[in-house]
C-alpha atoms as one frame of an Amber mdcrd trajectory, in Angstrom:
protein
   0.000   0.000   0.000   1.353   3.216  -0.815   0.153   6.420   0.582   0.317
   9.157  -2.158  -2.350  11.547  -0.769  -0.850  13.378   1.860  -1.989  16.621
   0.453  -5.901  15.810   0.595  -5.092  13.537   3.817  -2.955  17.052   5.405
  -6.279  19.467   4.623  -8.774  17.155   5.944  -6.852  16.663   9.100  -5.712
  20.559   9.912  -8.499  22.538   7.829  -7.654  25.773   8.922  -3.491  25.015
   9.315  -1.214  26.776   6.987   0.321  23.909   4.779   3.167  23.419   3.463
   3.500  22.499  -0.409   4.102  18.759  -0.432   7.747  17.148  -0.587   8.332
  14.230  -2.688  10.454  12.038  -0.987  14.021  11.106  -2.516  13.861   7.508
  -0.443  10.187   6.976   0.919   9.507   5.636   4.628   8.363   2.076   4.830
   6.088   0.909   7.713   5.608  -2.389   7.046   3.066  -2.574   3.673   2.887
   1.263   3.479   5.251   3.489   2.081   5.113   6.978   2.750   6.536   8.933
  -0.678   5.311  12.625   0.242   4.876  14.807   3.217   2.747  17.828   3.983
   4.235  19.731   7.306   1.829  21.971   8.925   2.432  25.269  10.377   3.367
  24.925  13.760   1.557  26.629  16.793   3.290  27.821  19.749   3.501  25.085
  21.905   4.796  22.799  19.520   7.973  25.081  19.344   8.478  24.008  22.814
  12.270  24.101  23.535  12.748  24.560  20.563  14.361  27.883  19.046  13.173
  28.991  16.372  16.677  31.077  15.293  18.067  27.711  14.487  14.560  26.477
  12.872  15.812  29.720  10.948  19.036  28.648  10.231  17.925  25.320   9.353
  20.032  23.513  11.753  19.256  19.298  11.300  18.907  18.713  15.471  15.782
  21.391  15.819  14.541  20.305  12.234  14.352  17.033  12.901  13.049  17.621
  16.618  10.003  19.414  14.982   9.506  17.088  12.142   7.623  14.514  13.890
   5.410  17.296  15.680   4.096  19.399  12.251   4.055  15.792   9.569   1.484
  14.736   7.676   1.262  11.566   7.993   3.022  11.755  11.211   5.969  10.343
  11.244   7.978   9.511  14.355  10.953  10.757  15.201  13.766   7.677  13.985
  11.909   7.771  10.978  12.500  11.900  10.910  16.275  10.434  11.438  16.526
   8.222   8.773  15.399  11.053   6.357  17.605  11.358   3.152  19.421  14.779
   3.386  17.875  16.485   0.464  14.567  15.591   2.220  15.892  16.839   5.584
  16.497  20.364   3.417  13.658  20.063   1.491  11.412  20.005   5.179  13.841
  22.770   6.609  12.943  25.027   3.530   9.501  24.621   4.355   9.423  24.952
   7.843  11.222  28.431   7.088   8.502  29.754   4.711   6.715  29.302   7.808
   8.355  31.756   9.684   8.684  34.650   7.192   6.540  37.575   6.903   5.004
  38.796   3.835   7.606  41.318   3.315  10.466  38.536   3.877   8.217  36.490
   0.861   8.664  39.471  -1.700  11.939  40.444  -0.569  13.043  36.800  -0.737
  11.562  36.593  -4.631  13.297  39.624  -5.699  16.307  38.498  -4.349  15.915
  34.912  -6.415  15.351  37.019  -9.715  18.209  39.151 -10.129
């Protein structure tokens, strides 16, 4: 069995929660029969930033990354499967969970910087 809609499965579970855009995975998870080839994070809320900080959720540092990961999935995920993640797919999630954190005016600054 192989679990390909984590979009639709990420919206029905969080209606209201920010989404990231989904991330193919380079090497999927395998539980068993399933195999997990995409993942949705969610934005997180407050509490799930928990002793976390978020300047090296900025900086995209792998420990806080991959502390989150397993709190904002969809599917969940737990967290040796968060640390058995490829590295492009460990980037791919810290890009995301970066876009979380950025303001509007970080999002247009961030595009004109990417076009010139």
């Amino acid at each position: 069995m192989t679990d390909k809609s984590a979009p639709e499965a990420a919206q029905a579970a969080a209606p209201n929660a920010k989404l990231s855009d989904s991330i193919t995975l380079a090497e999927p998870i395998v539980r068993g029969e399933t195999s997990i080839t995409e993942l949705v994070l969610r934005k997180p809320k407050a509490g799930e930033l928990r002793g976390l900080s978020i300047q090296e959720l900025m900086n995209a540092r792998a420990t806080a990354t991959l502390d989150l990961l397993p709190r904002i999935t969809m599917p969940p995920i737990t967290q040796p499967e968060a640390d058995a993640l490829e590295p492009e797919d460990l980037a791919a999630c810290s890009g995301a969970i970066i876009d979380f954190f950025l303001t509007p005016a970080d999002r247009t600054q961030m595009k004109k910087m990417l076009r010139a």
